[in-house]
PDB file of C-alpha atoms in Angstrom:
ATOM      1  CA  MET A 173       0.000   0.000   0.000  1.00  0.00           C
ATOM      2  CA  THR A 174       1.352   3.435  -0.908  1.00  0.00           C
ATOM      3  CA  ASP A 175       2.589   5.506   2.002  1.00  0.00           C
ATOM      4  CA  PRO A 176       0.147   8.377   2.691  1.00  0.00           C
ATOM      5  CA  ARG A 177       3.008  10.858   2.575  1.00  0.00           C
ATOM      6  CA  VAL A 178       3.815   9.764  -0.959  1.00  0.00           C
ATOM      7  CA  ARG A 179       0.169  10.160  -1.970  1.00  0.00           C
ATOM      8  CA  THR A 180       0.151  13.658  -0.468  1.00  0.00           C
ATOM      9  CA  TRP A 181       3.360  14.928  -2.026  1.00  0.00           C
ATOM     10  CA  ALA A 182       3.518  12.923  -5.278  1.00  0.00           C
ATOM     11  CA  PRO A 183       1.880  15.613  -7.469  1.00  0.00           C
ATOM     12  CA  ALA A 184       4.345  18.286  -6.307  1.00  0.00           C
ATOM     13  CA  CYS A 185       7.326  15.938  -6.697  1.00  0.00           C
ATOM     14  CA  ALA A 186       6.205  14.812 -10.154  1.00  0.00           C
ATOM     15  CA  ALA A 187       5.669  18.417 -11.266  1.00  0.00           C
ATOM     16  CA  ILE A 188       9.203  19.417 -10.254  1.00  0.00           C
ATOM     17  CA  ALA A 189      10.660  16.328 -11.935  1.00  0.00           C
ATOM     18  CA  LYS A 190       8.803  17.051 -15.193  1.00  0.00           C
ATOM     19  CA  LEU A 191       9.857  20.682 -15.205  1.00  0.00           C
ATOM     20  CA  LEU A 192      13.559  19.841 -14.777  1.00  0.00           C
ATOM     21  CA  ALA A 193      13.620  16.529 -16.689  1.00  0.00           C
ATOM     22  CA  PRO A 194      15.867  14.888 -17.607  1.00  0.00           C
ATOM     23  CA  HIS A 195      18.458  16.763 -15.562  1.00  0.00           C
ATOM     24  CA  ALA A 196      17.053  16.476 -12.048  1.00  0.00           C
ATOM     25  CA  GLU A 197      15.755  13.826  -9.709  1.00  0.00           C
ATOM     26  CA  VAL A 198      13.277  14.366  -6.903  1.00  0.00           C
ATOM     27  CA  VAL A 199      13.494  12.192  -3.810  1.00  0.00           C
ATOM     28  CA  LEU A 200      11.082  11.938  -0.898  1.00  0.00           C
ATOM     29  CA  HIS A 201      12.692  10.654   2.307  1.00  0.00           C
ATOM     30  CA  ASP A 202      11.381   9.327   5.617  1.00  0.00           C
ATOM     31  CA  PRO A 203      13.413  11.144   8.310  1.00  0.00           C
ATOM     32  CA  ALA A 204      12.288   8.735  11.036  1.00  0.00           C
ATOM     33  CA  THR A 205      13.646   5.590   9.354  1.00  0.00           C
ATOM     34  CA  ASP A 206      16.259   7.316   7.174  1.00  0.00           C
ATOM     35  CA  ARG A 207      14.818   5.497   4.137  1.00  0.00           C
ATOM     36  CA  VAL A 208      13.743   6.617   0.668  1.00  0.00           C
ATOM     37  CA  LEU A 209       9.977   6.798   0.253  1.00  0.00           C
ATOM     38  CA  ALA A 210       9.905   7.444  -3.513  1.00  0.00           C
ATOM     39  CA  VAL A 211      12.053   8.720  -6.379  1.00  0.00           C
ATOM     40  CA  TRP A 212      11.058  10.589  -9.534  1.00  0.00           C
ATOM     41  CA  ASN A 213      13.456  10.642 -12.504  1.00  0.00           C
ATOM     42  CA  PRO A 214      16.265   8.798 -10.654  1.00  0.00           C
ATOM     43  CA  LEU A 215      19.838   9.757 -11.482  1.00  0.00           C
ATOM     44  CA  THR A 216      21.162   6.665  -9.680  1.00  0.00           C
ATOM     45  CA  ARG A 217      19.714   3.237  -8.898  1.00  0.00           C
ATOM     46  CA  ARG A 218      18.176   4.352  -5.630  1.00  0.00           C
ATOM     47  CA  GLY A 219      14.589   3.351  -5.024  1.00  0.00           C
ATOM     48  CA  ALA A 220      11.932   3.149  -2.332  1.00  0.00           C
ATOM     49  CA  GLY A 221      13.290   1.498   0.814  1.00  0.00           C
ATOM     50  CA  ASP A 222      16.951   2.303   0.168  1.00  0.00           C
ATOM     51  CA  PRO A 223      18.964   4.178   2.817  1.00  0.00           C
ATOM     52  CA  SER A 224      18.555   7.933   2.675  1.00  0.00           C
ATOM     53  CA  MET A 225      21.704   8.929   4.611  1.00  0.00           C
ATOM     54  CA  LEU A 226      20.127  12.227   5.627  1.00  0.00           C
ATOM     55  CA  GLY A 227      22.717  12.771   8.337  1.00  0.00           C
ATOM     56  CA  GLU A 228      24.385  15.251   5.999  1.00  0.00           C
ATOM     57  CA  LEU A 229      21.564  17.718   6.646  1.00  0.00           C
ATOM     58  CA  ASP A 230      22.663  18.059  10.264  1.00  0.00           C
ATOM     59  CA  ARG A 231      25.817  19.827   9.086  1.00  0.00           C
ATOM     60  CA  LEU A 232      24.049  22.390   6.909  1.00  0.00           C
ATOM     61  CA  ASP A 233      22.849  25.853   7.852  1.00  0.00           C
ATOM     62  CA  PRO A 234      19.256  26.517   6.780  1.00  0.00           C
ATOM     63  CA  ALA A 235      19.022  29.013   3.932  1.00  0.00           C
ATOM     64  CA  ASP A 236      15.421  29.616   4.986  1.00  0.00           C
ATOM     65  CA  ASP A 237      12.925  27.995   7.350  1.00  0.00           C
ATOM     66  CA  ASP A 238      13.291  24.226   6.895  1.00  0.00           C
ATOM     67  CA  VAL A 239      15.083  24.701   3.568  1.00  0.00           C
ATOM     68  CA  TYR A 240      18.707  23.596   3.128  1.00  0.00           C
ATOM     69  CA  GLY A 241      20.936  24.498   0.204  1.00  0.00           C
ATOM     70  CA  PRO A 242      21.586  24.671  -2.611  1.00  0.00           C
ATOM     71  CA  TYR A 243      24.643  22.583  -1.726  1.00  0.00           C
ATOM     72  CA  GLU A 244      26.953  20.455  -3.828  1.00  0.00           C
ATOM     73  CA  LYS A 245      26.888  16.659  -4.149  1.00  0.00           C
ATOM     74  CA  THR A 246      28.699  14.269  -6.475  1.00  0.00           C
ATOM     75  CA  LEU A 247      27.449  11.172  -8.295  1.00  0.00           C
ATOM     76  CA  PRO A 248      29.574   8.010  -8.504  1.00  0.00           C
ATOM     77  CA  ASP A 249      30.377   8.802 -12.159  1.00  0.00           C
ATOM     78  CA  GLY A 250      31.828  12.178 -11.183  1.00  0.00           C
ATOM     79  CA  ARG A 251      28.919  14.394 -12.172  1.00  0.00           C
ATOM     80  CA  ARG A 252      28.303  17.294  -9.808  1.00  0.00           C
ATOM     81  CA  LEU A 253      24.851  18.112  -8.492  1.00  0.00           C
ATOM     82  CA  SER A 254      23.266  21.206  -7.021  1.00  0.00           C
ATOM     83  CA  SER A 255      20.898  19.972  -4.337  1.00  0.00           C
ATOM     84  CA  VAL A 256      18.255  21.543  -2.168  1.00  0.00           C
ATOM     85  CA  SER A 257      16.286  19.872   0.632  1.00  0.00           C
ATOM     86  CA  ALA A 258      13.089  20.882   2.373  1.00  0.00           C
ATOM     87  CA  VAL A 259      11.688  19.490   5.609  1.00  0.00           C
ATOM     88  CA  LEU A 260       7.954  18.821   5.267  1.00  0.00           C
ATOM     89  CA  ARG A 261       6.176  18.935   8.627  1.00  0.00           C
ATOM     90  CA  ASP A 262       2.899  17.416   9.796  1.00  0.00           C
ATOM     91  CA  ASP A 263       0.069  19.258  11.517  1.00  0.00           C
ATOM     92  CA  GLY A 264       1.873  18.906  14.834  1.00  0.00           C
ATOM     93  CA  GLY A 265       5.038  20.520  13.518  1.00  0.00           C
ATOM     94  CA  GLU A 266       7.049  17.302  13.433  1.00  0.00           C
ATOM     95  CA  PRO A 267       9.160  16.370  10.376  1.00  0.00           C
ATOM     96  CA  ALA A 268       7.011  14.051   8.265  1.00  0.00           C
ATOM     97  CA  ALA A 269       9.212  13.846   5.169  1.00  0.00           C
ATOM     98  CA  VAL A 270      12.199  15.457   3.513  1.00  0.00           C
ATOM     99  CA  LEU A 271      11.944  16.510  -0.123  1.00  0.00           C
ATOM    100  CA  CYS A 272      15.237  16.678  -2.050  1.00  0.00           C
ATOM    101  CA  VAL A 273      15.817  17.986  -5.568  1.00  0.00           C
ATOM    102  CA  ASN A 274      19.150  17.049  -7.161  1.00  0.00           C
ATOM    103  CA  LEU A 275      20.020  18.967 -10.328  1.00  0.00           C
ATOM    104  CA  ASP A 276      22.758  17.629 -12.614  1.00  0.00           C
ATOM    105  CA  ARG A 277      25.010  20.616 -13.335  1.00  0.00           C
ATOM    106  CA  THR A 278      26.819  18.947 -16.243  1.00  0.00           C
ATOM    107  CA  PRO A 279      24.655  20.429 -19.072  1.00  0.00           C
ATOM    108  CA  LEU A 280      24.883  23.896 -17.517  1.00  0.00           C
ATOM    109  CA  GLU A 281      28.645  23.692 -17.114  1.00  0.00           C
ATOM    110  CA  GLN A 282      29.043  22.460 -20.691  1.00  0.00           C
ATOM    111  CA  ALA A 283      26.848  25.267 -22.012  1.00  0.00           C
ATOM    112  CA  ALA A 284      28.763  27.861 -19.961  1.00  0.00           C
ATOM    113  CA  ALA A 285      32.090  26.566 -21.291  1.00  0.00           C
ATOM    114  CA  LEU A 286      30.790  26.668 -24.870  1.00  0.00           C
ATOM    115  CA  LEU A 287      29.489  30.230 -24.524  1.00  0.00           C
ATOM    116  CA  ALA A 288      32.718  31.369 -22.852  1.00  0.00           C
ATOM    117  CA  ALA A 289      34.744  29.891 -25.714  1.00  0.00           C
ATOM    118  CA  PHE A 290      32.659  31.744 -28.296  1.00  0.00           C
ATOM    119  CA  ALA A 291      32.664  35.000 -26.318  1.00  0.00           C
ATOM    120  CA  ALA A 292      36.427  35.211 -25.842  1.00  0.00           C
ATOM    121  CA  PRO A 293      38.606  36.338 -28.761  1.00  0.00           C
ATOM    122  CA  ALA A 294      40.800  33.490 -29.940  1.00  0.00           C
ATOM    123  CA  ALA A 295      43.739  35.757 -30.782  1.00  0.00           C
ATOM    124  CA  PRO A 296      44.773  39.420 -30.418  1.00  0.00           C
ATOM    125  CA  ARG A 297      43.063  41.696 -32.903  1.00  0.00           C
ATOM    126  CA  PRO A 298      45.348  42.748 -35.767  1.00  0.00           C
ATOM    127  CA  GLU A 299      45.148  46.518 -35.340  1.00  0.00           C
ATOM    128  CA  ALA A 300      46.558  47.146 -38.811  1.00  0.00           C
ATOM    129  CA  MET A 301      43.331  45.741 -40.243  1.00  0.00           C
ATOM    130  CA  PHE A 302      41.162  48.089 -38.192  1.00  0.00           C
ATOM    131  CA  GLU A 303      43.093  51.332 -37.964  1.00  0.00           C
ATOM    132  CA  GLN A 304      41.235  52.716 -40.987  1.00  0.00           C
ATOM    133  CA  ASP A 305      37.855  51.373 -39.907  1.00  0.00           C
ATOM    134  CA  TRP A 306      36.372  54.487 -38.307  1.00  0.00           C
ATOM    135  CA  THR A 307      32.959  52.819 -37.930  1.00  0.00           C
ATOM    136  CA  GLU A 308      34.584  50.255 -35.629  1.00  0.00           C
ATOM    137  CA  ARG A 309      36.051  53.122 -33.602  1.00  0.00           C
ATOM    138  CA  VAL A 310      32.581  54.660 -33.263  1.00  0.00           C
ATOM    139  CA  HIS A 311      31.204  51.356 -31.989  1.00  0.00           C
ATOM    140  CA  GLN A 312      34.082  51.006 -29.524  1.00  0.00           C
ATOM    141  CA  ILE A 313      33.658  54.470 -28.055  1.00  0.00           C
ATOM    142  CA  VAL A 314      29.866  54.467 -27.864  1.00  0.00           C
ATOM    143  CA  GLY A 315      29.713  50.877 -26.610  1.00  0.00           C
ATOM    144  CA  GLY A 316      32.459  51.473 -24.063  1.00  0.00           C
ATOM    145  CA  TYR A 317      30.666  54.520 -22.656  1.00  0.00           C
ATOM    146  CA  VAL A 318      27.351  52.655 -22.413  1.00  0.00           C
ATOM    147  CA  ARG A 319      28.947  49.700 -20.610  1.00  0.00           C
ATOM    148  CA  GLU A 320      30.939  51.900 -18.234  1.00  0.00           C
ATOM    149  CA  HIS A 321      27.944  54.004 -17.191  1.00  0.00           C
ATOM    150  CA  GLY A 322      25.323  51.246 -17.250  1.00  0.00           C
ATOM    151  CA  ARG A 323      22.827  53.167 -19.369  1.00  0.00           C
ATOM    152  CA  ALA A 324      21.277  52.225 -22.686  1.00  0.00           C
ATOM    153  CA  VAL A 325      21.990  54.523 -25.642  1.00  0.00           C
ATOM    154  CA  GLU A 326      18.388  55.730 -25.617  1.00  0.00           C
ATOM    155  CA  ARG A 327      18.791  56.894 -21.988  1.00  0.00           C
ATOM    156  CA  LEU A 328      21.958  58.934 -22.474  1.00  0.00           C
ATOM    157  CA  THR A 329      21.595  62.519 -21.275  1.00  0.00           C
ATOM    158  CA  ARG A 330      22.777  65.604 -23.128  1.00  0.00           C
ATOM    159  CA  ASP A 331      25.940  65.650 -21.024  1.00  0.00           C
ATOM    160  CA  ASP A 332      26.494  61.956 -21.786  1.00  0.00           C
ATOM    161  CA  ARG A 333      26.237  62.584 -25.510  1.00  0.00           C
ATOM    162  CA  LEU A 334      28.615  65.544 -25.273  1.00  0.00           C
ATOM    163  CA  ALA A 335      31.141  63.326 -23.487  1.00  0.00           C
ATOM    164  CA  VAL A 336      30.848  60.668 -26.176  1.00  0.00           C
ATOM    165  CA  LEU A 337      31.175  63.248 -28.952  1.00  0.00           C
ATOM    166  CA  ALA A 338      34.308  64.632 -27.292  1.00  0.00           C
ATOM    167  CA  GLU A 339      35.882  61.167 -27.424  1.00  0.00           C
ATOM    168  CA  LEU A 340      34.828  60.667 -31.019  1.00  0.00           C
ATOM    169  CA  ASP A 341      36.161  64.070 -32.008  1.00  0.00           C
ATOM    170  CA  ALA A 342      39.487  63.408 -30.282  1.00  0.00           C
ATOM    171  CA  ALA A 343      39.700  60.113 -32.207  1.00  0.00           C
ATOM    172  CA  GLY A 344      39.345  62.029 -35.483  1.00  0.00           C
ATOM    173  CA  VAL A 345      36.038  60.451 -36.408  1.00  0.00           C
ATOM    174  CA  PHE A 346      34.444  63.682 -37.607  1.00  0.00           C
ATOM    175  CA  ALA A 347      37.252  64.259 -40.078  1.00  0.00           C
ATOM    176  CA  VAL A 348      35.731  61.417 -42.074  1.00  0.00           C
ATOM    177  CA  ARG A 349      33.120  62.223 -44.657  1.00  0.00           C
ATOM    178  CA  ARG A 350      29.626  60.966 -43.790  1.00  0.00           C
ATOM    179  CA  ALA A 351      30.609  60.418 -40.141  1.00  0.00           C
ATOM    180  CA  VAL A 352      27.795  62.588 -38.770  1.00  0.00           C
ATOM    181  CA  PRO A 353      24.852  60.473 -40.002  1.00  0.00           C
ATOM    182  CA  PHE A 354      26.596  57.301 -38.851  1.00  0.00           C
ATOM    183  CA  VAL A 355      27.271  58.697 -35.363  1.00  0.00           C
ATOM    184  CA  ALA A 356      23.722  60.068 -35.184  1.00  0.00           C
ATOM    185  CA  GLY A 357      22.429  56.569 -35.832  1.00  0.00           C
ATOM    186  CA  ALA A 358      24.737  55.066 -33.214  1.00  0.00           C
ATOM    187  CA  LEU A 359      23.533  57.594 -30.621  1.00  0.00           C
ATOM    188  CA  ARG A 360      19.859  57.212 -31.633  1.00  0.00           C
ATOM    189  CA  THR A 361      19.482  60.915 -32.362  1.00  0.00           C
ATOM    190  CA  SER A 362      18.794  63.116 -35.393  1.00  0.00           C
ATOM    191  CA  ARG A 363      21.464  64.710 -37.553  1.00  0.00           C
ATOM    192  CA  SER A 364      20.303  68.212 -36.635  1.00  0.00           C
ATOM    193  CA  THR A 365      20.582  67.399 -32.939  1.00  0.00           C
ATOM    194  CA  LEU A 366      24.049  65.964 -33.467  1.00  0.00           C
ATOM    195  CA  TYR A 367      25.211  69.052 -35.367  1.00  0.00           C
ATOM    196  CA  ALA A 368      23.896  71.247 -32.559  1.00  0.00           C
ATOM    197  CA  LEU A 369      25.692  69.165 -29.927  1.00  0.00           C
ATOM    198  CA  LEU A 370      28.927  69.323 -31.907  1.00  0.00           C
ATOM    199  CA  ALA A 371      28.627  73.099 -32.181  1.00  0.00           C
ATOM    200  CA  ASP A 372      28.071  73.403 -28.424  1.00  0.00           C
ATOM    201  CA  LEU A 373      31.024  71.095 -27.765  1.00  0.00           C
ATOM    202  CA  ARG A 374      33.410  73.120 -29.905  1.00  0.00           C
ATOM    203  CA  ARG A 375      32.178  76.473 -28.527  1.00  0.00           C
ATOM    204  CA  SER A 376      32.891  75.255 -25.001  1.00  0.00           C
ATOM    205  CA  ARG A 377      36.537  74.529 -25.786  1.00  0.00           C
ATOM    206  CA  PRO A 378      39.141  77.175 -25.010  1.00  0.00           C
TER     207      PRO A 378
END
């Protein structure tokens, strides 16, 4: 006969397992007997009746009321897990079951490594190929300012745009024909506004 605790918590356990499948297992433990009550999407051969070995929870600080983790565990094949455990109490406040979710971190670590490899330049940039590419310089200056100040281009203030234009002017960008419409597009502003800002910038110089 199915344990009443399994009947009570099975829908929640199954829902978590389906959401994270196939990368996570959900285990319901009996804290009184230190035995597994049920497993959804098992990552090992554990099953109902096997030892739980919940003693490890005694050494963890609760992240919240009756919630432990996330903490790290390792499978026999070397895979690392991020695990979280929750103590489920009965109406009298006594621990009735412990719900554990074990997430296999392998796919996440592989994806992170792949993205990092694509994001990082494989070799130093050959500057000789870019020294004449003034559009690249515009992107560098505008993008660098946006990243440094944490504001989107559309949210740049008048003073922000003047600061960017000063950098672009010092880099010789405006000596290039057709630079103004390109810079206006990069700064999400009109050509007339850009001309006015440039005039103000140059008037303010000694």
